[in-house]
XYZ file of N, CA and C in Angstrom:
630
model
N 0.840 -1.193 0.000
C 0.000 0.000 0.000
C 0.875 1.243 0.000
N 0.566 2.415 -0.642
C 1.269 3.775 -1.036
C 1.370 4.180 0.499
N 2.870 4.405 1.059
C 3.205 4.998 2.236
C 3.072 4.053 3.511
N 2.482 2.962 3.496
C 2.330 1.745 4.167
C 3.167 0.393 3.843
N 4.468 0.685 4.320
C 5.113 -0.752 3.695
C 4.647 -2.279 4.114
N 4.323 -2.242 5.742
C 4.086 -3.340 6.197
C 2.533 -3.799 5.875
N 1.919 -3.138 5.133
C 0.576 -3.848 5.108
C 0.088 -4.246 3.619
N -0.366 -4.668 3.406
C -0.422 -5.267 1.727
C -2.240 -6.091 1.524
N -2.603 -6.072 0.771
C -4.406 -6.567 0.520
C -3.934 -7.651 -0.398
N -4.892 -8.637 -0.411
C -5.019 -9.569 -1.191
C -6.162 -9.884 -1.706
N -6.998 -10.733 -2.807
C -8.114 -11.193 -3.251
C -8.580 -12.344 -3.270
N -9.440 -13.055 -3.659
C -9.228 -14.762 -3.597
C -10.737 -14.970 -4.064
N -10.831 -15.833 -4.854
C -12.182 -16.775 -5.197
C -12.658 -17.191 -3.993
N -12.690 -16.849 -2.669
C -13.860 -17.146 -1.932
C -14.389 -15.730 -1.947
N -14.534 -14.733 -2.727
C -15.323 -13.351 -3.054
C -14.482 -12.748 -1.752
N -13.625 -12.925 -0.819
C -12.703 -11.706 -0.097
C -12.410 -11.143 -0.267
N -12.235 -10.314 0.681
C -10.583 -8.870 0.193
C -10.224 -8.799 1.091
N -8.502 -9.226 2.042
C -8.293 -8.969 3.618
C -7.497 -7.884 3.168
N -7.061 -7.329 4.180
C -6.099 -6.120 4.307
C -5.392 -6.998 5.536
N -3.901 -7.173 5.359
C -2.775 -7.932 6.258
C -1.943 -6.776 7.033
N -1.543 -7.275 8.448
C 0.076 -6.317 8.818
C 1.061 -7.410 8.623
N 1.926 -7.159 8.081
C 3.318 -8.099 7.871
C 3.805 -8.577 9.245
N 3.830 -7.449 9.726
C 4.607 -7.446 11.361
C 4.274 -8.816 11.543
N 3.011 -9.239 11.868
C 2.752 -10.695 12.531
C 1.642 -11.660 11.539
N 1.598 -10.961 10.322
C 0.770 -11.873 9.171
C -0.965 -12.193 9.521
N -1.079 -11.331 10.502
C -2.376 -10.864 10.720
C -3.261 -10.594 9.872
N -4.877 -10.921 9.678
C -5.957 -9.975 9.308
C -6.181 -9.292 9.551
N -6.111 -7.412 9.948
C -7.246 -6.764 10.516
C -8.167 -6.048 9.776
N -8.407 -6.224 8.410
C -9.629 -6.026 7.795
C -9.989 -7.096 7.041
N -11.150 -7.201 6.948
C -11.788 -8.362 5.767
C -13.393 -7.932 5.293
N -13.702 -7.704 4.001
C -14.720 -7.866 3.521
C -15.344 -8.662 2.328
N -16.755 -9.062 2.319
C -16.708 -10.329 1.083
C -17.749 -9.426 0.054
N -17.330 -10.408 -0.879
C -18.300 -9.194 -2.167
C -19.564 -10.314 -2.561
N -20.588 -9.903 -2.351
C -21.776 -10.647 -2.229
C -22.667 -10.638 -3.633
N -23.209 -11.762 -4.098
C -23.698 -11.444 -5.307
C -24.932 -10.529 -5.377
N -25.231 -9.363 -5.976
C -26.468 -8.944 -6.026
C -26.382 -7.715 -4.787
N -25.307 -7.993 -4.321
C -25.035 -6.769 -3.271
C -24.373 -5.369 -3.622
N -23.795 -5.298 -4.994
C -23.408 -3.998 -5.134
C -24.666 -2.777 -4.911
N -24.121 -2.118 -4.762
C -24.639 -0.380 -4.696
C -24.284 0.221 -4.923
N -22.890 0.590 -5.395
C -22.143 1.405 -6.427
C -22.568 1.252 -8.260
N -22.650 2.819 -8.600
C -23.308 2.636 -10.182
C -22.008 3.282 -10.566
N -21.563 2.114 -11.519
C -20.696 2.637 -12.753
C -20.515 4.494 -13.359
N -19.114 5.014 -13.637
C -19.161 5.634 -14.400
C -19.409 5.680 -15.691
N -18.586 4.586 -16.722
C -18.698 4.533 -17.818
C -18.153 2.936 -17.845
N -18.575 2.582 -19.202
C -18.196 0.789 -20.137
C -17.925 1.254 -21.002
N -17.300 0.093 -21.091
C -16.516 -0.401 -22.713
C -16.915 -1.132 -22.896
N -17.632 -1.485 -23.771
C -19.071 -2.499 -23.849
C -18.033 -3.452 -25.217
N -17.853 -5.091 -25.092
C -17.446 -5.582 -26.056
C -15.745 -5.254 -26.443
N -15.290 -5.139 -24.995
C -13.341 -4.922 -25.309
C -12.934 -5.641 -25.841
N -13.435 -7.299 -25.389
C -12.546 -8.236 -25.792
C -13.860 -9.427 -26.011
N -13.176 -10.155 -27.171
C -13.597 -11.077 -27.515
C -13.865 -12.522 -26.499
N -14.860 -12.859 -25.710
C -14.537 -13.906 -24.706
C -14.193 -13.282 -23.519
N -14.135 -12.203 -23.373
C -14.016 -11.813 -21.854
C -12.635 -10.693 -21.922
N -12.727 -10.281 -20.585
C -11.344 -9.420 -20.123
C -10.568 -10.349 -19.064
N -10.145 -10.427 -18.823
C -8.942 -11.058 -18.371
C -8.105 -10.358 -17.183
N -7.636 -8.976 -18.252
C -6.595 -8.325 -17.195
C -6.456 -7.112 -17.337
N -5.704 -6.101 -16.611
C -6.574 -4.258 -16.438
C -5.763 -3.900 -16.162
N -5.012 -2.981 -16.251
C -3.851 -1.910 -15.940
C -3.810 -0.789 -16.504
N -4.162 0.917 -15.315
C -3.563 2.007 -15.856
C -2.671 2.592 -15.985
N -2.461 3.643 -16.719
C -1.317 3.891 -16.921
C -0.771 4.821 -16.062
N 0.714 5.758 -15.535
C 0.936 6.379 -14.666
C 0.657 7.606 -14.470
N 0.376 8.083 -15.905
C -0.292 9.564 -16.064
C -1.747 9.811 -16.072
N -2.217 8.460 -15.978
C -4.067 8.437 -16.130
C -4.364 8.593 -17.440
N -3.580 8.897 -18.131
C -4.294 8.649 -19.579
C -4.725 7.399 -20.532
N -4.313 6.386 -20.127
C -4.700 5.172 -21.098
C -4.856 4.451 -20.129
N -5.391 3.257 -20.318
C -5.781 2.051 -19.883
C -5.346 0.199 -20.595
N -4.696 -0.174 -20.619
C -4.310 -1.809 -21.346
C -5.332 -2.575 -20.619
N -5.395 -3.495 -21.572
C -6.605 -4.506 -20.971
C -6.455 -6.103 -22.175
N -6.289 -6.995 -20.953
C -5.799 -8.322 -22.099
C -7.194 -9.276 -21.996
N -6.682 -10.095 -23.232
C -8.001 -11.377 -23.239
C -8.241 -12.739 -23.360
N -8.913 -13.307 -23.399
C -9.050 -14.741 -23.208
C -8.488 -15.564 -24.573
N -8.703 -14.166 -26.056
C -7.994 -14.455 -26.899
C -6.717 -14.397 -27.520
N -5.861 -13.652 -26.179
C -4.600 -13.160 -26.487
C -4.626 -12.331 -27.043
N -5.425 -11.411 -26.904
C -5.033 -9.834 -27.373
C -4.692 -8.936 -26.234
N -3.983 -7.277 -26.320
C -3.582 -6.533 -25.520
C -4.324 -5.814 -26.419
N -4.921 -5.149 -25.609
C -5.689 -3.550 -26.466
C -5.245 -2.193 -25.566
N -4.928 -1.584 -25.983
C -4.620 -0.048 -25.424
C -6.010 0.678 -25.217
N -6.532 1.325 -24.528
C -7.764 2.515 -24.512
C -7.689 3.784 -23.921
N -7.740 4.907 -24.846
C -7.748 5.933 -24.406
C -9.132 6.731 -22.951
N -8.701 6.564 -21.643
C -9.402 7.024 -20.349
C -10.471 7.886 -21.145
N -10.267 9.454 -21.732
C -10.816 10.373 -21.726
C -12.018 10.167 -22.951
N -11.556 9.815 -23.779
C -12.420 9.150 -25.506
C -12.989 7.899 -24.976
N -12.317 6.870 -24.402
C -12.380 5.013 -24.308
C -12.425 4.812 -25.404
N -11.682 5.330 -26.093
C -11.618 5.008 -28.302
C -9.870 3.771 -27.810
N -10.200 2.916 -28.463
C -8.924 2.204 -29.099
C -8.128 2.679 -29.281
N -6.742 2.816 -29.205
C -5.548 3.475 -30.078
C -4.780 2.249 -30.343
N -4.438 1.114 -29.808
C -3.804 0.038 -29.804
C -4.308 -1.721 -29.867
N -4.300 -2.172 -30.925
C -4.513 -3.832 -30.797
C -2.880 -4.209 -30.743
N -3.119 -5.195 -29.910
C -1.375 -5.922 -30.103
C -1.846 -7.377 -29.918
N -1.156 -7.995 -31.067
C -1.694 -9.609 -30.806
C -0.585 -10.477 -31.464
N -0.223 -11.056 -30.257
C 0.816 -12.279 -30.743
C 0.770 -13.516 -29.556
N 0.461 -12.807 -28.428
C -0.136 -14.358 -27.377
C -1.070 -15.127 -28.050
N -1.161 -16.311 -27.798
C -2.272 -17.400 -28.191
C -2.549 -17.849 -27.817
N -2.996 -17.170 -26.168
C -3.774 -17.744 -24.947
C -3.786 -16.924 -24.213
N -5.181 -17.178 -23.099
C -5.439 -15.790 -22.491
C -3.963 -15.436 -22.012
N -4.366 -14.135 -22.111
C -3.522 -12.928 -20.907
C -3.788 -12.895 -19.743
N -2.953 -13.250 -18.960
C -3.149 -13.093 -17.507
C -2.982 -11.751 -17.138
N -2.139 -11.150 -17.524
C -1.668 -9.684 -17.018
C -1.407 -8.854 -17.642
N -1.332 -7.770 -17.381
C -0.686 -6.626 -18.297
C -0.280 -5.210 -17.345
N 0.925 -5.023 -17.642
C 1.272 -3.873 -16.451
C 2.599 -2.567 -17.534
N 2.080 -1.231 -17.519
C 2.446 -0.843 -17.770
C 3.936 -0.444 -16.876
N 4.938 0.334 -17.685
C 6.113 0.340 -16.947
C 6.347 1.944 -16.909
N 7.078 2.400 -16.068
C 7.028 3.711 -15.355
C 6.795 4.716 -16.310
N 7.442 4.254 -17.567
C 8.136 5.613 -18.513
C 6.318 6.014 -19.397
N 5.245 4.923 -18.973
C 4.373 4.874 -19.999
C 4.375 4.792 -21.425
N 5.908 4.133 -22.002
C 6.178 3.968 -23.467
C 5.823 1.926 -23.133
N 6.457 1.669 -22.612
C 6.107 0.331 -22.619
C 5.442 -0.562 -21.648
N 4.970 -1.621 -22.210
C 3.947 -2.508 -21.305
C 4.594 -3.829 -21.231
N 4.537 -4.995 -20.503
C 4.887 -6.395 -20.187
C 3.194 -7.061 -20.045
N 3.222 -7.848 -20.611
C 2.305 -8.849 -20.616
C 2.594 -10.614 -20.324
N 1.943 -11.087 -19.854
C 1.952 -12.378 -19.911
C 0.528 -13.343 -19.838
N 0.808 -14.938 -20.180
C -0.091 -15.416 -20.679
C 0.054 -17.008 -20.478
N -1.073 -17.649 -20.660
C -1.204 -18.642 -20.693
C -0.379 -19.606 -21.989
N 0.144 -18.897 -22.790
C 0.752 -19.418 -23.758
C 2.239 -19.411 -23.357
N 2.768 -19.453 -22.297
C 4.312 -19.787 -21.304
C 5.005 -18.680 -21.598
N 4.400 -17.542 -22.322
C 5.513 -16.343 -23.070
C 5.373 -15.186 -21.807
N 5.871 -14.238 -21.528
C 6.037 -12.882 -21.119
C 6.310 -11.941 -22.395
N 5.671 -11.159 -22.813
C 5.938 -10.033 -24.064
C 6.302 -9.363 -23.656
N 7.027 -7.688 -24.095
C 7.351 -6.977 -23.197
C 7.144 -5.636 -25.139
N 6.182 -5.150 -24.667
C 5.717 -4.116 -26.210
C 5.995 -2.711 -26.083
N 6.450 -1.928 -26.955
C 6.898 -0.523 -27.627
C 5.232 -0.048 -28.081
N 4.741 0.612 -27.058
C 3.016 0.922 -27.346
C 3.384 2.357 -27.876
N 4.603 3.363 -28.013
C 4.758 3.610 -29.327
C 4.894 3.650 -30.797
N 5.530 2.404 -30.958
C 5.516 1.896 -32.344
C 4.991 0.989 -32.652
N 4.046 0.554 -31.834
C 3.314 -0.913 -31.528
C 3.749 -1.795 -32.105
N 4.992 -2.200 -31.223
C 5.663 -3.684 -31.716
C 6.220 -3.965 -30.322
N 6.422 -5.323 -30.409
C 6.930 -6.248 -29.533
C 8.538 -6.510 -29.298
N 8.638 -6.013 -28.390
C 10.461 -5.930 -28.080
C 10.986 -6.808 -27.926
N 10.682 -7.993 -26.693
C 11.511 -8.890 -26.272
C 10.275 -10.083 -26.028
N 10.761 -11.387 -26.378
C 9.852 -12.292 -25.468
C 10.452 -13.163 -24.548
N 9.678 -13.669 -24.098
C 10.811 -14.604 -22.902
C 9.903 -15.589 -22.588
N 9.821 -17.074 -23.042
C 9.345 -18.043 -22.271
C 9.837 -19.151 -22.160
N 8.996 -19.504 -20.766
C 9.360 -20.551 -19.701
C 9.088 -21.543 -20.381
N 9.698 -22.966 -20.022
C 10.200 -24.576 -20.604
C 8.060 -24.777 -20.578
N 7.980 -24.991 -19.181
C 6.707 -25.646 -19.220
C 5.227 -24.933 -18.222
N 4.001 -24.946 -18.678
C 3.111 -24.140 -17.864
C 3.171 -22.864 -18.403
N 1.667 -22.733 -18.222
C 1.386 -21.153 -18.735
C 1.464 -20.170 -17.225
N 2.122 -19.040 -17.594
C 2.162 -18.139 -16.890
C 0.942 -17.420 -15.868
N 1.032 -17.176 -14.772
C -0.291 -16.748 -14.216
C -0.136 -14.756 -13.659
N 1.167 -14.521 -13.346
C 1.185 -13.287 -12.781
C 2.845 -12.770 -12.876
N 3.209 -11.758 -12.746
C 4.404 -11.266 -12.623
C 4.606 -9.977 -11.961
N 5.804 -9.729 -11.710
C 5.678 -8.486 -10.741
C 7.243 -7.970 -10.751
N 7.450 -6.606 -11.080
C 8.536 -6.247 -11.308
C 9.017 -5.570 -10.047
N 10.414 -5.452 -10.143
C 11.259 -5.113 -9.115
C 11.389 -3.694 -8.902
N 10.830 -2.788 -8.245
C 11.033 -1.359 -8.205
C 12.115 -0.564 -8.467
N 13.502 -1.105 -7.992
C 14.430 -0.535 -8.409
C 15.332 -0.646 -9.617
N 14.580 -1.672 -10.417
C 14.710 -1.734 -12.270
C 13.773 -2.626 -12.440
N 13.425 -2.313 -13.618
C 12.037 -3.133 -14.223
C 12.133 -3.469 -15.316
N 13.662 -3.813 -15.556
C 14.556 -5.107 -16.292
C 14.011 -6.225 -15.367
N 13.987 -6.208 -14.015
C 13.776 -7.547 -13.326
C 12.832 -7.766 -13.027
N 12.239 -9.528 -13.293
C 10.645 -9.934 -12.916
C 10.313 -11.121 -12.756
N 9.906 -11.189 -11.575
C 9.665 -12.396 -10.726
C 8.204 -13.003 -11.347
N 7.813 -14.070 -12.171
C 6.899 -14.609 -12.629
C 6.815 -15.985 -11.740
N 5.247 -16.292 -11.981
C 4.591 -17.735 -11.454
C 3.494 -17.997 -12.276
N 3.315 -19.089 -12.309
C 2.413 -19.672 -12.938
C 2.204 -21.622 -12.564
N 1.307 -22.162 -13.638
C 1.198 -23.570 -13.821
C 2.322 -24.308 -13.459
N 3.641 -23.602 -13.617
C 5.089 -24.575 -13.480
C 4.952 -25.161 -12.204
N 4.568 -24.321 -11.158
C 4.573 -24.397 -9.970
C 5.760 -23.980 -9.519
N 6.466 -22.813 -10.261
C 7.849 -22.719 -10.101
C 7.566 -20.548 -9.849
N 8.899 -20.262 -8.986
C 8.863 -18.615 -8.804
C 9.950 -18.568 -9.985
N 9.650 -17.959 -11.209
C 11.102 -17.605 -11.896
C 11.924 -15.934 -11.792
N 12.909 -15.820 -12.322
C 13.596 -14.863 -11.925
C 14.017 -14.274 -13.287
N 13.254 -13.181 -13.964
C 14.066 -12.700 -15.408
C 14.437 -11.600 -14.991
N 15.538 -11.456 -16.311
C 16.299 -10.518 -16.589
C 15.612 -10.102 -18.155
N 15.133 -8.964 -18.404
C 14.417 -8.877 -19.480
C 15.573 -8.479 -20.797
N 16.662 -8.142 -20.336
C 17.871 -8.016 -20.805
C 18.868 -9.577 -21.538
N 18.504 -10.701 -20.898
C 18.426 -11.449 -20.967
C 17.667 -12.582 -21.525
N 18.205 -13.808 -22.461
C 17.030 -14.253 -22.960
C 16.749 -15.836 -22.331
N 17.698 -16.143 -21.304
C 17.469 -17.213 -20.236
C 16.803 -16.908 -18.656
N 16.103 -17.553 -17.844
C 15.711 -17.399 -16.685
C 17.415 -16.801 -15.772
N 17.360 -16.025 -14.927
C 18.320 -16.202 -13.897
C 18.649 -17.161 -12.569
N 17.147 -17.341 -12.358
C 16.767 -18.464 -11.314
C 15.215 -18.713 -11.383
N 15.572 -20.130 -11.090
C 14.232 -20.841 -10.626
C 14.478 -21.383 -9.567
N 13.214 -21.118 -8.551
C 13.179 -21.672 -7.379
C 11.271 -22.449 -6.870
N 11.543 -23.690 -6.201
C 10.072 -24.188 -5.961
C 8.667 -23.010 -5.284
N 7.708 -23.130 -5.422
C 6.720 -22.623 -5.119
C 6.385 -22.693 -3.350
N 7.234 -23.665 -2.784
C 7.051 -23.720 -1.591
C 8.488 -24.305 -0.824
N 8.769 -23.537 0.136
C 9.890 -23.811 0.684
C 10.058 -25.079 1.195
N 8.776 -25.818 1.575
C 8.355 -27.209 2.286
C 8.564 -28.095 1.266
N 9.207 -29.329 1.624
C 10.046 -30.608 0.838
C 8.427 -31.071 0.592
N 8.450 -31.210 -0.755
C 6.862 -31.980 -1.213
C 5.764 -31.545 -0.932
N 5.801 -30.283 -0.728
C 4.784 -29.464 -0.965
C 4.710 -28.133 -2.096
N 3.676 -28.238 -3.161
C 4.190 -27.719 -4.164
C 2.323 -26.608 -4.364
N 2.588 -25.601 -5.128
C 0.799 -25.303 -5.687
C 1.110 -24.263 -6.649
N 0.098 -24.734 -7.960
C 0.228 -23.304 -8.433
C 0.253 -22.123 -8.140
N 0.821 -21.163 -8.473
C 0.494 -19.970 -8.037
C 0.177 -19.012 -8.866
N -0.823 -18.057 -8.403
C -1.692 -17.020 -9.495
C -1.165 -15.781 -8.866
N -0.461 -15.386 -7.829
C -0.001 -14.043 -7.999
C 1.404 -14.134 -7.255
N 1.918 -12.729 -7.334
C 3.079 -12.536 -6.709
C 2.904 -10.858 -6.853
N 3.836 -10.435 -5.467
C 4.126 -9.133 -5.621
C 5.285 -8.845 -5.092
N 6.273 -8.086 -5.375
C 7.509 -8.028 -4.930
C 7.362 -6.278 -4.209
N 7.920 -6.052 -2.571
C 7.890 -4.920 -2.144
C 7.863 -3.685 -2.615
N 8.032 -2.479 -1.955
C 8.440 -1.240 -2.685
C 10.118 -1.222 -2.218
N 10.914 -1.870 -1.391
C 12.114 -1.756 -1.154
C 12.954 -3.062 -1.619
N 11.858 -3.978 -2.689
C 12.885 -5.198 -3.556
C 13.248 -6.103 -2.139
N 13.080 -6.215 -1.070
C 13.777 -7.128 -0.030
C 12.687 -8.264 -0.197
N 11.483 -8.055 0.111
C 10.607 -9.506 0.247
C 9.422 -9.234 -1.042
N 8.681 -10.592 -1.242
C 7.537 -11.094 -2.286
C 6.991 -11.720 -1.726
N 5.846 -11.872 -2.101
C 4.620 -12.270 -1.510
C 3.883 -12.887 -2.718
N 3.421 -14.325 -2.243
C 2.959 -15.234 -3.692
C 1.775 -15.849 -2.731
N 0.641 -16.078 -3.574
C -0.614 -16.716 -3.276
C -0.667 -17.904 -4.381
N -1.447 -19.135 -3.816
C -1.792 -19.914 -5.152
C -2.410 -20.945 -4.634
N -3.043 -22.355 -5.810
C -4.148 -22.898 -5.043
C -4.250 -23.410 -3.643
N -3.416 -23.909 -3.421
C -3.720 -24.150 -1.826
C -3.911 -23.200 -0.425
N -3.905 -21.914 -1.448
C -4.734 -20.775 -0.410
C -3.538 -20.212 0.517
N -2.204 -20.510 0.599
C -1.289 -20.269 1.259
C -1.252 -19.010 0.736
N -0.620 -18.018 1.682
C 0.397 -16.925 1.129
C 1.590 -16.778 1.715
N 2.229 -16.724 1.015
C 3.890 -16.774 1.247
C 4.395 -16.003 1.125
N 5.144 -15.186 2.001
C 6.280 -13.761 2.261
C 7.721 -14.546 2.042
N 8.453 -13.929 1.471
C 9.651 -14.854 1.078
C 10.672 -13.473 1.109
């Protein structure tokens, strides 16, 4: 959280949202999202973004655009103020799990169920670098604050990997769980604002500070 290092939120398919303190890995907030219970009315839709669904959502740092990936492997760019298109990018060939723009707002990283990480020039709309893993589609990634050359991905492997986007091999792979024979996918990860610890969730509901 912005100005809060020790506390961090998480999500989960049982409809939650906790808010954690690190200090002792505590709950002290929790609320569940109930079907038929909203009461908040929309500002505006984008009615029909993606073919098969949306997938994944990221704005940008100036508030002006919006990326948003899909079940068909597309990345679409959208302008906030219009919600007009400016960008299709398509070369995944399986959903997108993610999409996160990077500080400078010239480029974006994506990843996907198709084992790739993209990493795209949403100026010249082309694709810079790719990078994928031996086996398993990708589920989440999370870059390192103090360069965002570096990015800690998880997915299906059941594995935490370690890129160098500079690089066109992993730097490290390490298991999903520190425990001998205990293994789970994992669908997210987030790495601090001071790069020292990450934090990974995945099916067996664990979360792990590492």
């Amino acid at each position: 959280m912005d100005g809060v290092s020790d506390k961090f939120a998480t999500c989960s398919e049982d409809t939650t949202i906790r808010l954690w303190d690190s200090n002792d890995y505590s709950v002290y907030a929790r609320c569940a999202v109930l079907a038929g219970g909203d009461t908040c009315e929309g500002l505006w839709t984008i009615d029909n973004a993606h073919n098969n669904g949306v997938t994944s959502l990221c704005i940008s740092h100036n508030f002006k655009f919006l990326a948003t990936g899909g079940n068909s492997g597309d990345v679409r760019v959208w302008e906030i103020r219009s919600r007009e298109l400016i960008s299709h990018l398509k070369e995944h060939s399986s959903t997108v799990t993610k999409v996160e723009v990077f500080e400078d707002d010239i480029h974006l990283l994506s990843c996907a169920r198709d084992k790739s990480i993209l990493c795209w020039d949403l100026k010249n709309e082309k694709r810079v670098s790719n990078h994928t893993q031996r086996m398993g589609g990708i589920n989440c990634f999370s870059f390192y604050p103090q360069d965002q050359n570096k990015v800690l991905s998880v997915g299906q492997e059941r594995k935490i990997t370690y890129w160098d986007l500079q690089k066109n091999d992993p730097d490290a792979i390490i298991n999903s769980s520190s425990n001998p024979g205990e293994s789970d996918e994992l669908f997210s990860i987030d790495v601090s604002r001071d790069g020292q610890y990450f934090a990974t969730g995945g099916s067996l509901g664990v979360l792990r500070v590492w």
